[in-house]
Amino acid sequence: MEITEKTVKKSFAWPIFDETEVEAVAEVVRSGKWGNPDCGDLVEAFEKEFAAYCGSKYAISCVNGSVSLRLALIACGVKPGDEVIVPPYTFIATASTVIEANCVPVFVDIDPETYNISPAAIEAAITPRTKVIIPVHFGGQACDMDAIMDIAKRHNLRVIEDAAHAHGAEYKGKKLGAIGDVGSFSFQSSKNLTAGEGGIVVTDDDELYAMMHSLRNVGRIEGGQWYDHYNPGCNYRITQMQAVLLSAQLKRLEQQTLVRDANGLYLNQLLENIEGITPLKRGFGETRHCYHLYIIKYDKTHFNGLSKVEFVERLAAEGVPCFRGYPHPLYKQPLFQNKNFMCYAIPDYVDYSQVHCPVAEYACSDEGVWILQHGMLGTKEDMESFAEAILKVKREA
Ligand SMILES: *Cc1c(COP(=O)(O)O)cnc(C)c1O
């Protein structure tokens, strides 16, 4: 068999670290002060740094970016049976945490140009039971926050930004996560800022802050006694090892974000004239994209009918760090189709078999192709090699 060389010769590392991270963690280990609270102040130090980075008054860290959504929902005062509007083209946590809060996820479709939640679809889905909107800044591109905040204001709803893809990205000069009532981030391994696991919420609201802080720390309140518990929280705290890792990684985030954004703009240019390949559109208020995912819309009719899954396999074989994305919109997941809500108080009228979001369905089945964020940290030449790889797959199809 003929051995052919991959078009993209480099492999892309993630996470990126050096002895700074190793030393920071080692120092905490040596100190014996691993936990928080009462052992040290490194978690608070990271929270202050992250809040300042986002331009928010407060940040509260927690064990992951699902629990952060949970803290935000409960603090927003949702009651059993309340409705929460979410997109269906996102990770399961955006909707499963709504179930865990005894609320009803209401799925509304995404915009075909950005794959972000459509404000018109949000507006159409509002009922007297609606309490919260959770826009997801998908792939690191800002949702239409002016429109979403305006809808929320007119209908007296809370907005929780799911910014799990959006560390360091901006909308009209403001950091994503710092625009709604609460912004929620994940530090899971694949995310643009990571400590292996972790999450955080940011807010400017004193009451939301106090409640999320309490829920994160087994319902304790500031100034209360160790064994006095006021709210139905849990131990969702992170360790000091995670905190110093995050502080060190945060110092790299700004530069990495600028590189990804510049590479995304360059790759947009390179792909401009390839028929059947359309990058998601920019220009809807994002002043900085952080390309957790660089997403192209694939049209197989220009690739001799090659299916999306085959296209992605061939592109990966050429060395492009890419993925086909979610196989189904969330409402098609067995959890929702089978209404397997266990102990959670989801009303009987809820029926996900009738939900249909055509844009999200097409994005999953035929269209959406993801290039992953660590690939977007490459050089200009790497972006050129991604474009060449696409052209090669096209020629061979
Ligand atoms: C990763 C992710 C989460 C959840 O984060 P975890 O830290 O894995 O719990 C939530 N929302 C979106 C959109 C995500 O991609």
Coordinates of C-alpha atoms in Angstrom, one line a residue, residues 39-350:
C39 CA -6.7 26.0 54.9
G40 CA -5.6 28.9 52.7
D41 CA -6.7 31.7 50.5
L42 CA -5.5 30.5 47.0
V43 CA -9.1 29.7 45.8
E44 CA -10.3 33.2 46.8
A45 CA -7.2 34.7 45.0
F46 CA -8.1 32.9 41.8
E47 CA -11.7 33.9 42.1
K48 CA -10.6 37.6 42.4
E49 CA -8.3 37.3 39.4
F50 CA -11.1 35.7 37.3
A51 CA -13.7 38.2 38.3
A52 CA -11.3 41.0 37.5
Y53 CA -10.5 39.4 34.1
C54 CA -14.2 39.2 33.3
G55 CA -15.0 42.7 34.6
S56 CA -17.4 41.2 37.1
K57 CA -17.8 42.1 40.8
Y58 CA -17.8 38.5 42.1
A59 CA -16.7 35.0 41.0
I60 CA -17.4 31.7 42.9
S61 CA -15.6 28.6 41.8
C62 CA -17.0 25.1 42.0
V63 CA -16.3 21.6 41.0
N64 CA -17.4 21.8 37.3
G65 CA -19.3 23.8 34.7
S66 CA -22.5 21.8 35.3
V67 CA -22.7 22.6 39.0
S68 CA -22.0 26.2 38.2
L69 CA -25.2 26.2 36.1
R70 CA -27.0 24.5 38.9
L71 CA -25.8 27.1 41.5
A72 CA -27.0 29.9 39.1
L73 CA -30.4 28.3 38.5
I74 CA -31.2 27.7 42.2
A75 CA -29.9 31.2 43.2
C76 CA -32.2 32.7 40.5
G77 CA -35.1 31.4 42.6
V78 CA -36.7 28.9 40.2
K79 CA -39.6 26.8 41.5
P80 CA -40.6 23.3 40.4
G81 CA -42.3 23.4 37.0
D82 CA -40.8 26.7 35.9
E83 CA -39.6 26.8 32.3
V84 CA -36.1 27.6 31.3
I85 CA -35.3 28.4 27.6
V86 CA -32.3 26.6 26.2
P87 CA -30.8 25.9 22.8
P88 CA -30.8 22.2 21.7
Y89 CA -27.3 22.4 20.0
T90 CA -25.1 22.3 23.1
F91 CA -23.7 20.0 25.7
I92 CA -26.2 18.0 27.8
A93 CA -25.4 20.0 31.0
T94 CA -27.1 23.1 29.7
A95 CA -30.4 21.2 29.9
S96 CA -29.8 18.4 32.4
T97 CA -29.1 20.9 35.1
V98 CA -32.5 22.4 34.4
I99 CA -34.0 19.0 35.2
E100 CA -32.0 18.8 38.3
A101 CA -33.5 22.1 39.4
N102 CA -36.9 20.6 38.9
C103 CA -37.6 22.8 36.0
V104 CA -38.6 22.3 32.4
P105 CA -36.1 22.8 29.6
V106 CA -37.8 24.5 26.7
F107 CA -35.7 23.9 23.5
V108 CA -35.7 26.7 20.9
D109 CA -33.9 26.6 17.6
I110 CA -30.5 28.1 16.7
D111 CA -29.7 30.7 14.1
P112 CA -28.3 29.1 10.9
E113 CA -25.6 31.7 10.4
T114 CA -24.1 31.5 13.9
Y115 CA -25.5 28.3 15.5
N116 CA -26.4 30.5 18.5
I117 CA -29.8 30.6 20.1
S118 CA -32.3 32.6 18.0
P119 CA -33.8 35.6 19.9
A120 CA -36.9 35.4 17.7
A121 CA -37.3 31.8 18.8
I122 CA -36.8 32.7 22.4
E123 CA -39.5 35.3 22.2
A124 CA -42.0 32.9 20.6
A125 CA -41.4 30.3 23.3
I126 CA -42.1 32.5 26.4
T127 CA -45.1 31.5 28.5
P128 CA -46.3 32.7 31.9
R129 CA -44.1 29.9 33.4
T130 CA -40.9 31.0 31.8
K131 CA -38.3 32.2 34.4
V132 CA -34.8 31.9 32.9
I133 CA -33.1 32.0 29.5
I134 CA -29.7 30.2 29.2
P135 CA -28.0 31.4 26.0
V136 CA -24.9 29.4 25.2
H137 CA -22.1 31.3 23.4
F138 CA -21.5 28.4 21.1
G139 CA -17.9 27.6 20.1
G140 CA -17.0 30.9 21.7
Q141 CA -19.0 33.3 19.6
A142 CA -21.2 35.8 21.4
C143 CA -25.0 35.3 21.3
D144 CA -27.1 38.4 20.3
M145 CA -26.9 39.7 23.9
D146 CA -28.6 43.0 23.3
A147 CA -31.7 41.3 21.9
I148 CA -31.6 38.6 24.7
M149 CA -31.3 41.1 27.5
D150 CA -34.1 43.2 26.0
I151 CA -36.4 40.2 25.9
A152 CA -35.5 39.3 29.5
K153 CA -36.2 42.8 30.6
R154 CA -39.6 43.0 29.0
H155 CA -40.7 39.6 30.4
N156 CA -38.9 39.9 33.7
L157 CA -36.7 36.9 33.2
R158 CA -33.2 36.1 34.4
V159 CA -30.4 35.4 32.0
I160 CA -27.7 32.8 32.8
E161 CA -25.0 32.9 30.2
D162 CA -23.5 29.4 29.6
A163 CA -20.0 30.6 28.8
A164 CA -18.4 27.1 29.0
H165 CA -16.9 27.7 25.5
A166 CA -16.3 31.4 25.9
H167 CA -13.5 32.3 28.4
G168 CA -11.9 35.6 27.2
A169 CA -14.4 36.2 24.3
E170 CA -16.2 39.6 24.1
Y171 CA -19.4 41.1 22.9
K172 CA -19.3 44.9 22.2
G173 CA -16.1 45.1 24.3
K174 CA -17.6 43.3 27.3
K175 CA -16.4 39.8 28.4
L176 CA -18.9 37.1 27.8
G177 CA -20.3 35.8 31.1
A178 CA -20.4 39.4 32.5
I179 CA -23.5 40.5 30.6
G180 CA -26.4 38.4 32.0
D181 CA -27.4 38.0 35.7
V182 CA -24.9 35.2 36.0
G183 CA -22.1 33.8 33.7
S184 CA -21.2 30.2 34.0
F185 CA -17.8 28.7 32.9
S186 CA -16.3 25.2 32.9
F187 CA -12.6 24.3 33.5
Q188 CA -13.0 20.7 32.2
S189 CA -10.0 19.3 30.2
S190 CA -11.2 20.4 26.7
K191 CA -12.1 24.0 27.6
N192 CA -10.0 27.1 26.8
L193 CA -9.1 27.5 30.5
T194 CA -8.6 24.2 32.4
A195 CA -7.5 22.6 35.5
G196 CA -8.7 19.1 34.4
E197 CA -12.0 19.8 36.1
G198 CA -13.6 22.9 37.7
G199 CA -16.2 25.6 37.1
I200 CA -17.0 29.1 38.1
V201 CA -19.9 31.6 38.1
V202 CA -19.5 35.4 37.8
T203 CA -22.1 38.0 38.8
D204 CA -22.4 41.7 39.8
D205 CA -25.5 41.0 41.9
D206 CA -24.9 41.0 45.7
E207 CA -27.9 38.7 46.5
L208 CA -27.1 36.1 43.8
Y209 CA -23.5 36.2 44.9
A210 CA -24.4 35.5 48.6
M211 CA -26.8 32.6 47.6
M212 CA -24.4 30.9 45.1
H213 CA -21.5 31.3 47.7
S214 CA -23.7 29.6 50.3
L215 CA -24.9 26.8 48.0
R216 CA -21.3 26.0 47.0
N217 CA -20.4 25.7 50.7
V218 CA -23.0 23.3 52.1
G219 CA -25.5 26.1 52.8
R220 CA -23.2 28.0 55.2
I221 CA -23.5 31.8 55.2
E222 CA -20.8 34.4 55.6
G223 CA -20.4 35.1 59.3
G224 CA -22.2 31.9 60.3
Q225 CA -20.9 29.0 62.4
W226 CA -19.2 26.0 60.8
Y227 CA -22.1 23.7 61.6
D228 CA -24.9 26.1 60.8
H229 CA -26.5 25.5 57.4
Y230 CA -29.1 27.8 56.0
N231 CA -29.6 26.8 52.4
P232 CA -29.9 23.4 50.5
G233 CA -26.4 23.4 49.1
C234 CA -23.6 20.9 49.0
N235 CA -19.9 20.7 49.1
Y236 CA -19.0 21.9 45.6
R237 CA -15.6 23.4 46.5
I238 CA -12.4 23.1 44.5
T239 CA -8.9 22.4 46.0
Q240 CA -6.0 24.8 46.3
M241 CA -4.1 22.7 43.7
Q242 CA -6.8 23.5 41.1
A243 CA -6.8 27.1 42.1
V244 CA -3.1 27.7 41.5
L245 CA -3.2 25.7 38.2
L246 CA -6.0 28.0 37.1
S247 CA -4.2 31.1 38.2
A248 CA -1.2 30.0 36.1
Q249 CA -3.3 29.1 33.1
L250 CA -5.3 32.4 33.3
K251 CA -2.0 34.2 32.7
R252 CA -1.8 32.4 29.3
L253 CA -5.5 32.9 28.4
E254 CA -5.3 36.4 27.0
Q255 CA -2.5 35.7 24.5
Q256 CA -4.0 32.3 23.5
T257 CA -7.4 34.0 22.9
L258 CA -5.8 36.6 20.6
V259 CA -4.0 33.9 18.6
R260 CA -7.2 31.8 18.1
D261 CA -9.2 34.9 17.1
A262 CA -6.6 36.0 14.6
N263 CA -6.3 32.4 13.2
G264 CA -10.1 32.2 12.9
L265 CA -10.2 35.4 10.9
Y266 CA -7.4 34.2 8.7
L267 CA -9.0 30.7 8.1
N268 CA -12.3 32.5 7.2
Q269 CA -10.3 34.2 4.4
L270 CA -8.6 31.0 3.3
L271 CA -11.9 29.1 3.0
E272 CA -13.9 32.0 1.4
N273 CA -13.8 30.5 -2.1
I274 CA -14.1 26.8 -1.4
E275 CA -17.6 25.9 -2.5
G276 CA -19.4 23.7 0.0
I277 CA -17.5 25.1 2.9
T278 CA -19.0 28.0 4.8
P279 CA -17.6 29.2 8.1
L280 CA -20.2 30.4 10.6
K281 CA -20.7 34.1 10.1
R282 CA -19.2 36.8 12.3
G283 CA -20.2 40.4 12.7
F284 CA -23.1 40.1 15.2
G285 CA -21.5 42.2 18.0
E286 CA -18.6 39.9 18.9
T287 CA -15.5 42.1 19.3
R288 CA -13.5 39.0 20.1
H289 CA -14.2 35.3 19.3
C290 CA -12.2 32.8 21.3
Y291 CA -12.8 29.8 18.9
H292 CA -13.3 27.1 21.4
L293 CA -14.6 25.6 18.2
Y294 CA -14.0 26.8 14.7
I295 CA -17.2 25.7 12.9
I296 CA -17.8 25.2 9.2
K297 CA -21.0 24.4 7.5
Y298 CA -20.4 21.5 5.2
D299 CA -22.4 21.0 2.0
K300 CA -21.9 17.5 0.6
T301 CA -23.4 18.4 -2.8
H302 CA -20.1 20.1 -3.5
F303 CA -18.2 17.0 -2.3
N304 CA -19.7 14.5 -4.6
G305 CA -22.2 13.4 -2.0
L306 CA -19.6 12.5 0.6
S307 CA -21.4 12.3 4.0
K308 CA -20.4 14.7 6.8
V309 CA -19.1 11.8 8.9
E310 CA -16.9 10.5 6.1
F311 CA -15.7 14.1 5.3
V312 CA -14.7 14.5 9.0
E313 CA -12.9 11.1 9.0
R314 CA -10.9 12.0 5.9
L315 CA -10.1 15.5 7.3
A316 CA -8.9 13.9 10.6
A317 CA -6.8 11.4 8.6
E318 CA -5.1 14.5 7.0
G319 CA -4.2 15.6 10.5
V320 CA -6.8 18.3 11.1
P321 CA -8.0 18.2 14.8
C322 CA -11.7 18.0 14.0
F323 CA -14.9 16.4 15.1
R324 CA -18.4 15.8 13.8
G325 CA -20.0 17.4 16.8
Y326 CA -23.2 16.3 18.5
P327 CA -25.0 13.5 16.7
H328 CA -28.5 14.8 17.8
P329 CA -30.0 17.9 19.3
L330 CA -30.5 17.4 23.0
Y331 CA -34.3 16.8 22.9
K332 CA -33.6 13.6 20.9
Q333 CA -31.5 12.2 23.8
P334 CA -33.1 9.2 25.5
L335 CA -33.2 11.2 28.8
F336 CA -35.8 13.5 27.2
Q337 CA -37.5 11.2 24.7
N338 CA -38.1 8.6 27.5
K339 CA -38.9 11.3 30.1
N340 CA -36.5 9.5 32.5
F341 CA -36.8 12.2 35.1
M342 CA -36.6 9.9 38.1
C343 CA -37.2 11.9 41.3
Y344 CA -37.3 15.3 39.6
A345 CA -40.6 17.2 39.6
I346 CA -41.2 17.6 35.8
P347 CA -44.9 18.1 35.0
D348 CA -46.7 15.4 33.0
Y349 CA -47.6 17.7 30.1
V350 CA -44.0 17.8 29.0

